[in-house]
PDB file of C-alpha atoms in Angstrom:
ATOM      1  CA  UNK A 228       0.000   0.000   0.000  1.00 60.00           C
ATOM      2  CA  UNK A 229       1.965   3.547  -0.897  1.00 77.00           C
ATOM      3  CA  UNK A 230       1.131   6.293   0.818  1.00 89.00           C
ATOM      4  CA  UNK A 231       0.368   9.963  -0.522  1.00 94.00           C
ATOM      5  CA  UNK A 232       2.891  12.621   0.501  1.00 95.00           C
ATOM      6  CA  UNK A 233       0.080  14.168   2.316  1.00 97.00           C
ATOM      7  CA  UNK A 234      -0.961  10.876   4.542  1.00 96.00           C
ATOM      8  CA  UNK A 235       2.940  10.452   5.176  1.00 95.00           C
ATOM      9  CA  UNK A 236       2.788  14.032   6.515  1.00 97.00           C
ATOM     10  CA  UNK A 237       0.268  13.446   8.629  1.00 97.00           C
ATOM     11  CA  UNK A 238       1.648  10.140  10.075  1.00 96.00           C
ATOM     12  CA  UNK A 239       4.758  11.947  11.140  1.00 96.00           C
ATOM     13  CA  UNK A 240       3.580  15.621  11.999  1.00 97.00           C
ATOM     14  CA  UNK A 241       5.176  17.069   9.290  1.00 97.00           C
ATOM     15  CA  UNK A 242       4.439  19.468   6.388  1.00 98.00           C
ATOM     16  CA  UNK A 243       4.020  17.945   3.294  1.00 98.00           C
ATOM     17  CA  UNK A 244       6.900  19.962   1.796  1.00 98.00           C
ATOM     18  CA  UNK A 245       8.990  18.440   4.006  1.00 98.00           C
ATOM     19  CA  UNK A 246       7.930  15.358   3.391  1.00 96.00           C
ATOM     20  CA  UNK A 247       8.580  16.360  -0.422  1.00 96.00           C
ATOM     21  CA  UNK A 248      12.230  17.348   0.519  1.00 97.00           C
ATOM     22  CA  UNK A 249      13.734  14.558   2.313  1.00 95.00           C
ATOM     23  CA  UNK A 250      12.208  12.026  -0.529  1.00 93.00           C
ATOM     24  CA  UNK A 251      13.295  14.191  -3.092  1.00 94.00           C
ATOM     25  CA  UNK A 252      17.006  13.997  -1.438  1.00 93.00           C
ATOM     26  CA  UNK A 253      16.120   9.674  -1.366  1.00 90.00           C
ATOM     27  CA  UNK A 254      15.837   9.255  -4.691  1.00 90.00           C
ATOM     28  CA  UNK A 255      18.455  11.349  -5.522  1.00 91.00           C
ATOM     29  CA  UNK A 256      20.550   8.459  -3.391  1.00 89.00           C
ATOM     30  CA  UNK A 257      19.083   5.862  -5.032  1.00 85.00           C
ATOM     31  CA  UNK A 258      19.335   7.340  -8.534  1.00 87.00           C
ATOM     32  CA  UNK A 259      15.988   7.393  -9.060  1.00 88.00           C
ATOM     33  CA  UNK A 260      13.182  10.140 -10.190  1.00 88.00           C
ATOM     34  CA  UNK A 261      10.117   8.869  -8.100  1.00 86.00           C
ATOM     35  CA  UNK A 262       8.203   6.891  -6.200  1.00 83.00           C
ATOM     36  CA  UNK A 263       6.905   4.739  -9.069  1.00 83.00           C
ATOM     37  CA  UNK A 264      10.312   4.134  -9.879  1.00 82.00           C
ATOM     38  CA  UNK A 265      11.221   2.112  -6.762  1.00 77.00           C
ATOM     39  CA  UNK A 266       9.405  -1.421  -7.311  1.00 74.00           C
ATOM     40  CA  UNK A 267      11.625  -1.244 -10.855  1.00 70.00           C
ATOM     41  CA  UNK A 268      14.917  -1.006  -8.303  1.00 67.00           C
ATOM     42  CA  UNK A 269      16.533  -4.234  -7.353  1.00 66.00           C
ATOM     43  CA  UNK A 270      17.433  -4.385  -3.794  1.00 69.00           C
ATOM     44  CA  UNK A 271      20.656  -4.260  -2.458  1.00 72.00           C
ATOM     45  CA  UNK A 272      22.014  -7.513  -0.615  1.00 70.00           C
ATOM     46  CA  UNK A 273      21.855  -7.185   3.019  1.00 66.00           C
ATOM     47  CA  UNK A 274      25.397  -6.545   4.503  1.00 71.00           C
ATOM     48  CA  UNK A 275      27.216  -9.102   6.063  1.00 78.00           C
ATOM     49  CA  UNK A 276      27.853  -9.236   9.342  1.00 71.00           C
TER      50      UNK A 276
END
């Protein structure tokens, strides 16, 4: 189930354009452009331990 930017706001008390910013800056890291991009992503392996 994916959430909208405005139900993840209100989950965590935030505003939704921070919400916007810090997933913005996550798919930057991942190289990706959006949410609907991330099923597409393989996983990375866990690391070992």
């Amino acid at each position: 189930m994916a959430f909208t930017n405005r139900r993840i706001a209100q989950e965590l008390v935030l505003s939704v354009k921070t919400v916007e910013y810090h997933l913005s800056h996550a798919y930057a890291t991942l190289g990706i452009a959006s949410r609907t991009a991330l099923p597409a992503r393989p996983a990375r392996p866990a690391p070992k331990t």
